PDB file of C-alpha atoms and ligand atoms in Angstrom:
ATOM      1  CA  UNK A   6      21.264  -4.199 -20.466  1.00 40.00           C
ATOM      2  CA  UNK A   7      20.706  -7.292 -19.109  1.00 48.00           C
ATOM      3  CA  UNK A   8      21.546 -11.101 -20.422  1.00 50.00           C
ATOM      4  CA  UNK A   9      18.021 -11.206 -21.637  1.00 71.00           C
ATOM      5  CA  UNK A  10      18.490  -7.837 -23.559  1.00 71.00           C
ATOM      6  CA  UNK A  11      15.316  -6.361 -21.866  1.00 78.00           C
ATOM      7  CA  UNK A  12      16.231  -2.667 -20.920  1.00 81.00           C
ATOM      8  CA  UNK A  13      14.637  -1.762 -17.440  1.00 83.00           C
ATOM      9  CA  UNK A  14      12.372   0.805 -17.775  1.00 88.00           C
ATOM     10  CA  UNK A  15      12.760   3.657 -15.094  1.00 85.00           C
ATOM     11  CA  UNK A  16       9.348   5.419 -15.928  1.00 84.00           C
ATOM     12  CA  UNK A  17       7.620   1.780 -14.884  1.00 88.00           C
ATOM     13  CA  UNK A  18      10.160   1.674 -11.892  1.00 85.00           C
ATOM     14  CA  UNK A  19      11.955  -1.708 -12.623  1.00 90.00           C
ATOM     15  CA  UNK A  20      14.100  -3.414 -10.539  1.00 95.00           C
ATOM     16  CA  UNK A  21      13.828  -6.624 -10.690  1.00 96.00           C
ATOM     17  CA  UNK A  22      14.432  -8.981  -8.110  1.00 97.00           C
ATOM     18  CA  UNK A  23      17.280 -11.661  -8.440  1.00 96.00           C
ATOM     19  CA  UNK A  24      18.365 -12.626  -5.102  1.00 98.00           C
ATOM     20  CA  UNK A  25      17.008 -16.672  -4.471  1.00 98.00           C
ATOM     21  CA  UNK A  26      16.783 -16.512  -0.619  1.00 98.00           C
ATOM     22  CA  UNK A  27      14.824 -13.568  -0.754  1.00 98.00           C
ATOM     23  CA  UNK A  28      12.665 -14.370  -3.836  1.00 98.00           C
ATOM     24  CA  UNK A  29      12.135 -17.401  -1.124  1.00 98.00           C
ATOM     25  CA  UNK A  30      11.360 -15.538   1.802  1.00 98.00           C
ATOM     26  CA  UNK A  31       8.812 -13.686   0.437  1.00 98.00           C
ATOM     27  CA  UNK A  32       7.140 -16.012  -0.943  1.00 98.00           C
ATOM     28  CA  UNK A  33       6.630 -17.924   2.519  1.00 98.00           C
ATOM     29  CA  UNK A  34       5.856 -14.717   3.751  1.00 98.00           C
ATOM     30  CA  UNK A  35       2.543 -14.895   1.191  1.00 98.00           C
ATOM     31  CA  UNK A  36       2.816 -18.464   2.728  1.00 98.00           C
ATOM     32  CA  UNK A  37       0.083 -18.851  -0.553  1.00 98.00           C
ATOM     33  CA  UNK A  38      -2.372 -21.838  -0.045  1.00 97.00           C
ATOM     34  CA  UNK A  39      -3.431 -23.647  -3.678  1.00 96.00           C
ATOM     35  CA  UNK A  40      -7.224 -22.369  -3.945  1.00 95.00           C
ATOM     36  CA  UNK A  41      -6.494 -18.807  -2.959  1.00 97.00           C
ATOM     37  CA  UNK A  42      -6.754 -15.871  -4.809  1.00 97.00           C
ATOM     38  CA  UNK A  43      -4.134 -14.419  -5.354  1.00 98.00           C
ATOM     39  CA  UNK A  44      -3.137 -11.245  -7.867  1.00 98.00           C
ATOM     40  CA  UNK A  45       0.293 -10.250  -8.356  1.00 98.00           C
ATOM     41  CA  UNK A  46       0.425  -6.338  -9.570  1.00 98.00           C
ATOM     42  CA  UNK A  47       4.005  -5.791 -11.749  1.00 97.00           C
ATOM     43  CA  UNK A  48       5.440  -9.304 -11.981  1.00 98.00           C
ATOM     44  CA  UNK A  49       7.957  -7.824 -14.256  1.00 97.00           C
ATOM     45  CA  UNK A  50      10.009 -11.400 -15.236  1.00 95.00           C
ATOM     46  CA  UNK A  51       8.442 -13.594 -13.056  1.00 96.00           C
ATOM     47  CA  UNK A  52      10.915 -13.396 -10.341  1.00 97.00           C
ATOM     48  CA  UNK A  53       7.487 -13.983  -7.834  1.00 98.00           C
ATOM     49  CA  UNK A  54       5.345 -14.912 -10.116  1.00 97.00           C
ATOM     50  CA  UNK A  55       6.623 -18.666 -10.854  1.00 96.00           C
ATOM     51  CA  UNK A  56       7.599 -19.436  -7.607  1.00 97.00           C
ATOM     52  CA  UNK A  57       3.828 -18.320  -6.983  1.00 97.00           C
ATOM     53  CA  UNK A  58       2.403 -20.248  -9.644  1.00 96.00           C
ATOM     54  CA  UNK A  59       3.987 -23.286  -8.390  1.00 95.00           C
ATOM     55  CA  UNK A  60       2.638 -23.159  -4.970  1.00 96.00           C
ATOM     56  CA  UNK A  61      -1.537 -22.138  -6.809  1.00 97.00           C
ATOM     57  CA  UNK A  62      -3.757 -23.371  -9.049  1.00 96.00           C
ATOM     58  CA  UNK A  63      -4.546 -19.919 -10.760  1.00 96.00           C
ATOM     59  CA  UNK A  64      -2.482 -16.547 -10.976  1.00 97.00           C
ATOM     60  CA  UNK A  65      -4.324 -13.299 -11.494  1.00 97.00           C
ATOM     61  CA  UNK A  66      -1.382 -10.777 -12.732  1.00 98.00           C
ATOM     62  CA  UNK A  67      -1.388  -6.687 -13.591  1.00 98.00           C
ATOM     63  CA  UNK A  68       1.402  -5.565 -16.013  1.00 98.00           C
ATOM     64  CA  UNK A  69       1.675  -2.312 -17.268  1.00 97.00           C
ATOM     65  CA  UNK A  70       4.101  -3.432 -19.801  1.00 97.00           C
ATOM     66  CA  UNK A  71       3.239  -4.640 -23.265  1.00 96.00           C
ATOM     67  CA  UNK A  72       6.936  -6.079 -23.655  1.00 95.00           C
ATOM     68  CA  UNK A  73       7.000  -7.727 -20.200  1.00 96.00           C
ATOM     69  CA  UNK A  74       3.544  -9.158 -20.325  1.00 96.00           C
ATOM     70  CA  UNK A  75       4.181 -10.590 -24.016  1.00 95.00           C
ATOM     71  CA  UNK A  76       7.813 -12.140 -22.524  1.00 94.00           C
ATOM     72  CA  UNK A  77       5.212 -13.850 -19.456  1.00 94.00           C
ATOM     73  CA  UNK A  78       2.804 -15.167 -22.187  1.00 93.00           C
ATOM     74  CA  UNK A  79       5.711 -16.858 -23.578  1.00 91.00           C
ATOM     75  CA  UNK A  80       7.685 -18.110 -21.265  1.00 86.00           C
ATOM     76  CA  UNK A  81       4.638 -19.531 -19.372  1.00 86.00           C
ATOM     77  CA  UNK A  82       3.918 -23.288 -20.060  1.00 82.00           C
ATOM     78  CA  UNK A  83       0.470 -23.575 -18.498  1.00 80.00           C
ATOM     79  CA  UNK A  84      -0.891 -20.653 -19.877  1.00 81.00           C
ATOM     80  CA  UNK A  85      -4.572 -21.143 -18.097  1.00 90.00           C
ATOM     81  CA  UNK A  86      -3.299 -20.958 -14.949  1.00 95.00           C
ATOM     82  CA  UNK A  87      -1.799 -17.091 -15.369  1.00 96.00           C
ATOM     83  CA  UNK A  88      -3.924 -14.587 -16.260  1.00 96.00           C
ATOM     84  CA  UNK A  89      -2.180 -11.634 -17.371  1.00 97.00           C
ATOM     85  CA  UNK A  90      -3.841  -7.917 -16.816  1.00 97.00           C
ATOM     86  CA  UNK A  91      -1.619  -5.871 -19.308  1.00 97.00           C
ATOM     87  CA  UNK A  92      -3.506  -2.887 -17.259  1.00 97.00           C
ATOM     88  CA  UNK A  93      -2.504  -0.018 -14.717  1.00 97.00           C
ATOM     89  CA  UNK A  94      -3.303  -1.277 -11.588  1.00 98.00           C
ATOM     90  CA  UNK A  95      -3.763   2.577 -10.451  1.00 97.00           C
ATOM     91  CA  UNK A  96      -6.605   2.276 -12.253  1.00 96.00           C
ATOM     92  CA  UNK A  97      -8.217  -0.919 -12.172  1.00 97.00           C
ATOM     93  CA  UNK A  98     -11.087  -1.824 -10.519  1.00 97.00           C
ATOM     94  CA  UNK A  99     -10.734  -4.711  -8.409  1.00 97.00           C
ATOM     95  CA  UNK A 100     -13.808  -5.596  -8.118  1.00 95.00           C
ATOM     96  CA  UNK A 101     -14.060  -7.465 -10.971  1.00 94.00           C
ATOM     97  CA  UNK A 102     -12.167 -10.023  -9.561  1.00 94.00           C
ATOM     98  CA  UNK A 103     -15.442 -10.504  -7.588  1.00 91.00           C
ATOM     99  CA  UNK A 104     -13.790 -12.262  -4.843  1.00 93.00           C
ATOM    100  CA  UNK A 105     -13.819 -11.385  -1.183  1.00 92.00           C
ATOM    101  CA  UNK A 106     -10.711 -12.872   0.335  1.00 96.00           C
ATOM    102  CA  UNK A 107      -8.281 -11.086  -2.429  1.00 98.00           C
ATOM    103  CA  UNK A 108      -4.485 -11.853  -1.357  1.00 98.00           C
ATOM    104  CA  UNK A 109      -2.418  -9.001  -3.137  1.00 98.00           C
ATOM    105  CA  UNK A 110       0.762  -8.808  -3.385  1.00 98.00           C
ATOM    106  CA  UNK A 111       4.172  -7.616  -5.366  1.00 98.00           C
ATOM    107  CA  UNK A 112       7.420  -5.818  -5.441  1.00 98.00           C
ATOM    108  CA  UNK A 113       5.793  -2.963  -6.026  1.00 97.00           C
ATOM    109  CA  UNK A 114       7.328   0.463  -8.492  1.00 94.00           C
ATOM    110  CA  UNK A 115       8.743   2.965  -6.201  1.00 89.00           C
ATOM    111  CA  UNK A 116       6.959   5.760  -7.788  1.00 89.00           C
ATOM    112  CA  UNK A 117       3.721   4.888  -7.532  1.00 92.00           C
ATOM    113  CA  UNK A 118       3.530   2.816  -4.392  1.00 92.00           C
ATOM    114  CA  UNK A 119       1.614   5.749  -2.140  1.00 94.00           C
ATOM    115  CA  UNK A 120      -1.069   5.866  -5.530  1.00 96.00           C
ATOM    116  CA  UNK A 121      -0.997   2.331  -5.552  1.00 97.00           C
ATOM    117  CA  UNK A 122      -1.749   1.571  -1.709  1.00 97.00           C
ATOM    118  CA  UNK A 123      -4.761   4.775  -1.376  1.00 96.00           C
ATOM    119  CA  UNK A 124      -6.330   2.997  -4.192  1.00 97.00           C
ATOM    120  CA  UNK A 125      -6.341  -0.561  -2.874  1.00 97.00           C
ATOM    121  CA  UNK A 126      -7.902   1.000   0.086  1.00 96.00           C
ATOM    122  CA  UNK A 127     -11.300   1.366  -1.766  1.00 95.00           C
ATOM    123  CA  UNK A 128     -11.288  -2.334  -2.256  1.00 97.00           C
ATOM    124  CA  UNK A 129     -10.481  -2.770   1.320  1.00 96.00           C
ATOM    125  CA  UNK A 130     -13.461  -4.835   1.814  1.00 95.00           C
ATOM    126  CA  UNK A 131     -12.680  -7.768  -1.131  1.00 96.00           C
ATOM    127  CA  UNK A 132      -8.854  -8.052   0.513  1.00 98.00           C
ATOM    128  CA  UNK A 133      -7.869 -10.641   2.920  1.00 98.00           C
ATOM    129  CA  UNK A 134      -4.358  -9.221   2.843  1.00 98.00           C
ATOM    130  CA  UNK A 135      -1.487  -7.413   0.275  1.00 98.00           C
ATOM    131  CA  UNK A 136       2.364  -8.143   1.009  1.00 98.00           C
ATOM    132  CA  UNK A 137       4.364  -5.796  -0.746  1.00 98.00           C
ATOM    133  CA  UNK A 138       8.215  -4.805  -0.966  1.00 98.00           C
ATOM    134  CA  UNK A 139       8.654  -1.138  -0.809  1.00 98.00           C
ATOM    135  CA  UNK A 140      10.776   1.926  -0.453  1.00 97.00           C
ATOM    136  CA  UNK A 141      11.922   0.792   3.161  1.00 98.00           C
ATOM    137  CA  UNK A 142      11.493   4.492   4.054  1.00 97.00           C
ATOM    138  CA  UNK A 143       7.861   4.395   2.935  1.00 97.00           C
ATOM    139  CA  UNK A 144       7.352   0.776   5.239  1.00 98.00           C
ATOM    140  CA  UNK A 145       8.927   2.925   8.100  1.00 98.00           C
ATOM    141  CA  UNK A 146       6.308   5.722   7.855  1.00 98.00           C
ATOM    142  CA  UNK A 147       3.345   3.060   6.793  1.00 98.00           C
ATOM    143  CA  UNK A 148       3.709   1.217  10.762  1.00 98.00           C
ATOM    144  CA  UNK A 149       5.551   4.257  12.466  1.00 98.00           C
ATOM    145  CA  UNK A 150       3.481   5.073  15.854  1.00 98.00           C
ATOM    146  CA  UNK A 151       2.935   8.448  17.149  1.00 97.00           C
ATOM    147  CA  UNK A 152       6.227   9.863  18.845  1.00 96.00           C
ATOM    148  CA  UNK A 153       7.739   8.892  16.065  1.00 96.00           C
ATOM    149  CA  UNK A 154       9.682  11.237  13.281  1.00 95.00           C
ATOM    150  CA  UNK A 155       7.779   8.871  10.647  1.00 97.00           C
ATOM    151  CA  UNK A 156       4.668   8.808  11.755  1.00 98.00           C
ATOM    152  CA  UNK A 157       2.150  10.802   9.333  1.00 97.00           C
ATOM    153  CA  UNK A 158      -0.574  11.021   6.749  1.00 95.00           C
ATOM    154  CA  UNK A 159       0.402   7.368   5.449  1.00 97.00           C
ATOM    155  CA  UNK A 160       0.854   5.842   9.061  1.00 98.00           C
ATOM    156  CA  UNK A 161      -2.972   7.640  10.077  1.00 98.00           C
ATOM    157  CA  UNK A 162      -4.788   6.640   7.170  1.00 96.00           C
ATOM    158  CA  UNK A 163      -3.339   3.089   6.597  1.00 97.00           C
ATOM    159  CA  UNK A 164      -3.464   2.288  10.555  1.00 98.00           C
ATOM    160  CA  UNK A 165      -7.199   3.300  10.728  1.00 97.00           C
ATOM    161  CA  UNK A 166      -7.601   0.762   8.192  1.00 97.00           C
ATOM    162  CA  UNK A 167      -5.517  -2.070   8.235  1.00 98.00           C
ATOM    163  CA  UNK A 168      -3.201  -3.869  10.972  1.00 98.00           C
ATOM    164  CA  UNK A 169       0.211  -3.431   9.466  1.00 98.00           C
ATOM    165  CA  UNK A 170       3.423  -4.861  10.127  1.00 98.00           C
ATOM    166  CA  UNK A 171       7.170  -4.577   8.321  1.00 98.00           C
ATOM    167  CA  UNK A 172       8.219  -8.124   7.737  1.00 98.00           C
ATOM    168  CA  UNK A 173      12.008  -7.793   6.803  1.00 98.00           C
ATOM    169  CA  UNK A 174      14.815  -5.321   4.949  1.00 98.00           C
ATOM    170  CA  UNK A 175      16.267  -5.814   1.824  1.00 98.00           C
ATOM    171  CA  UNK A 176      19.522  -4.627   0.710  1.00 98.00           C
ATOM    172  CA  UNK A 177      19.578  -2.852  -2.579  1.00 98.00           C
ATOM    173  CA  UNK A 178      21.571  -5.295  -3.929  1.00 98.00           C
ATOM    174  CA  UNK A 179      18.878  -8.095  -4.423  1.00 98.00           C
ATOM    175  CA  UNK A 180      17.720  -5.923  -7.436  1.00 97.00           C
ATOM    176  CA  UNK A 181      18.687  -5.531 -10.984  1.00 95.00           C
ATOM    177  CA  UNK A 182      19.443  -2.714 -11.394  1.00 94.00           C
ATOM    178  CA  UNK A 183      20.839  -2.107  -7.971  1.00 96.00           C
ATOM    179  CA  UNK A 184      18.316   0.746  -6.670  1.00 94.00           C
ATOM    180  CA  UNK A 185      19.725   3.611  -4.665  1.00 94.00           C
ATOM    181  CA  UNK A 186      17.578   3.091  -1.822  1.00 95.00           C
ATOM    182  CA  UNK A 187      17.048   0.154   0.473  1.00 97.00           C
ATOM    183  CA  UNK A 188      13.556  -1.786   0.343  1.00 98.00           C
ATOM    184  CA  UNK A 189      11.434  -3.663   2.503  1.00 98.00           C
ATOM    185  CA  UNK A 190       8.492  -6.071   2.906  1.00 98.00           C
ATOM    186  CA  UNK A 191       5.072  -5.078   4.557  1.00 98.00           C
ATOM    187  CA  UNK A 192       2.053  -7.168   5.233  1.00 98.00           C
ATOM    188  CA  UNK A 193      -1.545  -5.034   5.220  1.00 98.00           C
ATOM    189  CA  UNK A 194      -4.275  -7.088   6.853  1.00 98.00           C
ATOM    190  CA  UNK A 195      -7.622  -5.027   6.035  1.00 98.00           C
ATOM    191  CA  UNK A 196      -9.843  -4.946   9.094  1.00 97.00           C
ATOM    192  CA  UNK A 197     -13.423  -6.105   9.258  1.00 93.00           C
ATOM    193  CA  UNK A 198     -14.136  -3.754  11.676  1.00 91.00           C
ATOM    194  CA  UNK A 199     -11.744  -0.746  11.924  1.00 89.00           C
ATOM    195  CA  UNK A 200     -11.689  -0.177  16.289  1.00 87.00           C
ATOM    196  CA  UNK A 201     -13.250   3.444  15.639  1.00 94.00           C
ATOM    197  CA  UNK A 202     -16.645   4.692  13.737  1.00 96.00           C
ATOM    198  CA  UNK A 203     -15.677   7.021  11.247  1.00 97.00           C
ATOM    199  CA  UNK A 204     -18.209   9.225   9.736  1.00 97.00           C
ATOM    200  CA  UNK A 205     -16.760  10.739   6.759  1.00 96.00           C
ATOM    201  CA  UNK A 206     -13.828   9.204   5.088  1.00 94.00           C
ATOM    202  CA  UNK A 207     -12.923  12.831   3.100  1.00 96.00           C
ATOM    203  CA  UNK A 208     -12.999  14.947   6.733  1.00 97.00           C
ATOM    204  CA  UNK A 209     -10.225  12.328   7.505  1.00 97.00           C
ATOM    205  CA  UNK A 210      -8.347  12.421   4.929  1.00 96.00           C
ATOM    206  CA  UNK A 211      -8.727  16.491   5.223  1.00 97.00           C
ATOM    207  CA  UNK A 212      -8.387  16.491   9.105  1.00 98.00           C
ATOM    208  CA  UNK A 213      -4.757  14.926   8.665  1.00 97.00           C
ATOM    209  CA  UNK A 214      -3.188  16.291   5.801  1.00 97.00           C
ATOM    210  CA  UNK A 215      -3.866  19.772   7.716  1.00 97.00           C
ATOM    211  CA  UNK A 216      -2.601  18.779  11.189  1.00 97.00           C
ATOM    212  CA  UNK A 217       0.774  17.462   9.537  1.00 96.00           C
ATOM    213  CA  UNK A 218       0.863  20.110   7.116  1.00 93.00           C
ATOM    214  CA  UNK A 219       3.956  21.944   9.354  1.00 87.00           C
ATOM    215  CA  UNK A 220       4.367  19.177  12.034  1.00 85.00           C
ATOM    216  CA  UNK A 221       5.565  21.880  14.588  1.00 90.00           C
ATOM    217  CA  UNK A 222       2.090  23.571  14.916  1.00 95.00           C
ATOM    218  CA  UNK A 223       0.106  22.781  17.706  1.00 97.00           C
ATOM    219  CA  UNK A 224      -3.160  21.310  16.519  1.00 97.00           C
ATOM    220  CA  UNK A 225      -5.380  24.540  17.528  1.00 97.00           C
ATOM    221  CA  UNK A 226      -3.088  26.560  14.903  1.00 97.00           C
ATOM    222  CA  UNK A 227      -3.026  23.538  12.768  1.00 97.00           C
ATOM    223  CA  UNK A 228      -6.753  22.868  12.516  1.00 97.00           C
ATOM    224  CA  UNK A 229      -7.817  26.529  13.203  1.00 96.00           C
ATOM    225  CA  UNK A 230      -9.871  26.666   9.912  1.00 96.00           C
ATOM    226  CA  UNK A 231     -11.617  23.360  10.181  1.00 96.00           C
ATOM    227  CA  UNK A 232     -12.445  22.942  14.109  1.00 96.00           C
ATOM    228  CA  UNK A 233     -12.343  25.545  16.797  1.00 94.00           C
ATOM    229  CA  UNK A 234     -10.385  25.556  20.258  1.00 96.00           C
ATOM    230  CA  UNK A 235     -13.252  24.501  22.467  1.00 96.00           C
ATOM    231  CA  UNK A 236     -14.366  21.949  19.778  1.00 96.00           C
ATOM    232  CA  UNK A 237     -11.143  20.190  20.115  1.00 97.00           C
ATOM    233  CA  UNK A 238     -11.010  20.461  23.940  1.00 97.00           C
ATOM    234  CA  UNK A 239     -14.255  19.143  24.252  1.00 96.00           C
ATOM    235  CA  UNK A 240     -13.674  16.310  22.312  1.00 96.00           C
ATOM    236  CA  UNK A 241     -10.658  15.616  25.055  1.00 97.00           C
ATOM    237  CA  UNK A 242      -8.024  16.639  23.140  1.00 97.00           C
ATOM    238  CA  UNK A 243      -5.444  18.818  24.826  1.00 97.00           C
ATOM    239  CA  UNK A 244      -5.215  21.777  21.776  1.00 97.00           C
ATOM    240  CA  UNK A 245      -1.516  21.955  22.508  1.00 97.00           C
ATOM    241  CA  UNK A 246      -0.485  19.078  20.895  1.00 97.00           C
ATOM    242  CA  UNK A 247       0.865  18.643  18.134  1.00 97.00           C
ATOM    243  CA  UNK A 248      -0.345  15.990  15.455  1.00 97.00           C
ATOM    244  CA  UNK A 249       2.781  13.638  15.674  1.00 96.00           C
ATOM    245  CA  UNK A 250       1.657  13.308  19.490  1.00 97.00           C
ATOM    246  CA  UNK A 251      -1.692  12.267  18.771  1.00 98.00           C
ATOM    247  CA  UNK A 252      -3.345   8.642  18.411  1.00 98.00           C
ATOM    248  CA  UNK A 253      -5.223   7.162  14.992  1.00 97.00           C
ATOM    249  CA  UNK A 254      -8.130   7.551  17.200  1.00 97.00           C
ATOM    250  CA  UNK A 255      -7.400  10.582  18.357  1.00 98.00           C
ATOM    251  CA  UNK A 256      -7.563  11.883  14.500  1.00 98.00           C
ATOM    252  CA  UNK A 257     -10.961   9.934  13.816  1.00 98.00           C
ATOM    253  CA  UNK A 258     -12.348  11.965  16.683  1.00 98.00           C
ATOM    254  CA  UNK A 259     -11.355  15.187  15.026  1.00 98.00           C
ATOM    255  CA  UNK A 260     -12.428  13.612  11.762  1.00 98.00           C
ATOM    256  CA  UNK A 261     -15.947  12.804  13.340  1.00 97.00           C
ATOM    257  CA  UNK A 262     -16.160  16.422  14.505  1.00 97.00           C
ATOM    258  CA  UNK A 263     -15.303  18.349  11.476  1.00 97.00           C
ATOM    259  CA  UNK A 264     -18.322  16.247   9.929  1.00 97.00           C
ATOM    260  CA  UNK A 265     -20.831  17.152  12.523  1.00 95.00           C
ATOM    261  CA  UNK A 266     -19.491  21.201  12.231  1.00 92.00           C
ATOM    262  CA  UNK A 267     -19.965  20.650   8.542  1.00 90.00           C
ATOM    263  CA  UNK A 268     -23.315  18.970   8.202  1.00 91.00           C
ATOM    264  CA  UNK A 269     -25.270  21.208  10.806  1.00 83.00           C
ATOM    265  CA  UNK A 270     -23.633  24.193   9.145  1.00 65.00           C
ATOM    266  CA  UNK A 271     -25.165  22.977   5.958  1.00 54.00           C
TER     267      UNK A 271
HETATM  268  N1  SAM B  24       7.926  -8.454  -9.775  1.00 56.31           N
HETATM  269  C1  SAM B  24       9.107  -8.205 -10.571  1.00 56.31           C
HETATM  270  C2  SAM B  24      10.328  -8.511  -9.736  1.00 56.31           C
HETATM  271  O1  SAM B  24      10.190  -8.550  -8.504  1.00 56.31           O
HETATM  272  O2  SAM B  24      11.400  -8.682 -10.299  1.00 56.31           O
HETATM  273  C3  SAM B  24       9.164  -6.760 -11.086  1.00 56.31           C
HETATM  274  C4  SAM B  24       9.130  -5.695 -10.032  1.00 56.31           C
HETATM  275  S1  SAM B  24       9.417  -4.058 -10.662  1.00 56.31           S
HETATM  276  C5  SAM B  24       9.925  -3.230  -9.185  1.00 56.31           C
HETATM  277  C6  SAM B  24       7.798  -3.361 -10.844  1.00 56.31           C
HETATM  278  C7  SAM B  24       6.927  -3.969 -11.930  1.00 56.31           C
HETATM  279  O3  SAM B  24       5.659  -3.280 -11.944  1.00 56.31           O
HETATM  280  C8  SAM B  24       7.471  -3.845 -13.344  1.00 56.31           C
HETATM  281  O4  SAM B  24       7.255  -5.044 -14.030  1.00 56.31           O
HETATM  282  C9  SAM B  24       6.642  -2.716 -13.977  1.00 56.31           C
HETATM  283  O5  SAM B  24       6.556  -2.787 -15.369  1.00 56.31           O
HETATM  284  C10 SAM B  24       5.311  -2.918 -13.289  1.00 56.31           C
HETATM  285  N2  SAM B  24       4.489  -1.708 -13.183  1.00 56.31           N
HETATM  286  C11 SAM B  24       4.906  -0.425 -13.059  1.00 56.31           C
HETATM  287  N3  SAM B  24       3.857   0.405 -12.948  1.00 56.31           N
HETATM  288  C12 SAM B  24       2.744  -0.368 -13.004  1.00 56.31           C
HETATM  289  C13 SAM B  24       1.352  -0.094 -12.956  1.00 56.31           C
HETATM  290  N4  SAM B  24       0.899   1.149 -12.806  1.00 56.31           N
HETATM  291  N5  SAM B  24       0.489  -1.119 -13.057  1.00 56.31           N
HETATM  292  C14 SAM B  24       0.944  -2.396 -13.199  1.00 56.31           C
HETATM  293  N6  SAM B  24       2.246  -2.716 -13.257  1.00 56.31           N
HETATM  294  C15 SAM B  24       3.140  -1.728 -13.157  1.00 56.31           C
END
């Protein structure tokens, strides 16, 4: 229990930040300008959310929890400037917010921080940016590059859309409770205009999970159901690869040709 007799709830994934300097550094990290827009999903306490509020006119926030969100309401002496969501951000639409330079950010719940990131992808196009403490391992994989052990599904289909870049660590102990697991902060910049055409979003998504799906295979054996050998030479792909060797673009040319098998097929 803590001194405010609020039990952390594990099913909501809370640990809540305590730690001053790095309550501090993230929030000049946000670096959050007065007019922006700026939504806060799980503020928990408030342990971002009123250093936040102090630096813009209006909060948006999304809280899951009926107790937390009612302990905000109180605590909070201006209440017009936060707006509390007592919603699931995994499944709110964002667009209501009808705003198209949405800053998002928060120390996000470990368990549902993949969810949470494929869905904020839809709304790519309303986001200026999202800064958000994660599982550090989950950071790692989100800007690993291809040689790397990391690099997968997450680094493919968050790379194709967004520059990325890990900010800083953070030691377990900044959180109450102390988590078992380190965390760290990441900064997703959405891009106008992602460097490659893609044609189909879902032959993506498909194209990857089935490449990595046993990261030994080479990518003929990998993708032998969805694209054939000459397919993938002809798109200049050497077949003997395997997918942690190949390039985001590499995968949106696969992508691209799985849709054009599909469609004249059909
Ligand atoms: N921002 C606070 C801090 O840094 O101390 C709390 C962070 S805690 C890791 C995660 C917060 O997200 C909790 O307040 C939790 O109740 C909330 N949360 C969990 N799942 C959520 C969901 N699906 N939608 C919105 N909030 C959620």
């Amino acid at each position: 229990m803590n001194s405010d007799n609020y039990h952390a709830r594990k099913r909501f994934g809370q640990n809540f930040l305590h730690d001053q300097n790095i309550i501090q550094r993230i929030v000049d990290s946000i670096n959050p300008q007065n007019h922006e827009y700026i939504i806060e999903i799980g503020p928990g306490k408030g342990a971002l959310t009123f250093p936040l509020l102090n630096r813009v006119k209006k909060l948006n926030v999304i809280e899951i929890d009926k107790d937390l969100a009612a302990k905000l309401r109180t605590n909070i002496e201006d209440k017009n400037r936060l707006i509390i969501h007592e919603k699931d951000a995994l499944d709110l639409d964002f667009s209501i917010f009808n705003h198209t330079d949405l800053r998002i950010v928060g120390n996000l719940p470990y368990n549902i921080s993949t969810p949470i990131l494929f869905h904020l992808l839809k709304y790519r196009e309303c986001i200026k940016d999202m800064t958000f403490m994660l599982q550090k391992e989950v950071v790692e994989r989100i800007c690993a590059n291809s040689g790397n052990k990391k690099y997968g599904r997450l680094s493919i289909m968050l790379q194709y859309y967004c520059d990325v870049e890990s900010l800083f660590n953070v030691k377990p102990e900044a959180f109450i409770p102390i988590p078992k697991i380190e965390s760290a902060l990441v900064k997703l910049i959405p891009l106008s205009h992602p460097r490659h055409e893609l044609l189909d979003h879902e032959c993506l998504k498909i194209i990857v999970r089935e490449s990595f799906s046993q990261r030994r295979k080479t990518i003929r054996n990998a993708l032998k159901k969805y694209l054939d050998e000459s397919t993938i030479i002809n798109a200049g792909i050497a077949p003997e690869n395997r997918a942690e060797n190949l390039e985001v673009c590499d995968f949106i040319t696969l992508a691209n040709c799985y849709h054009r098998m599909k469609t004249n097929i059909l």
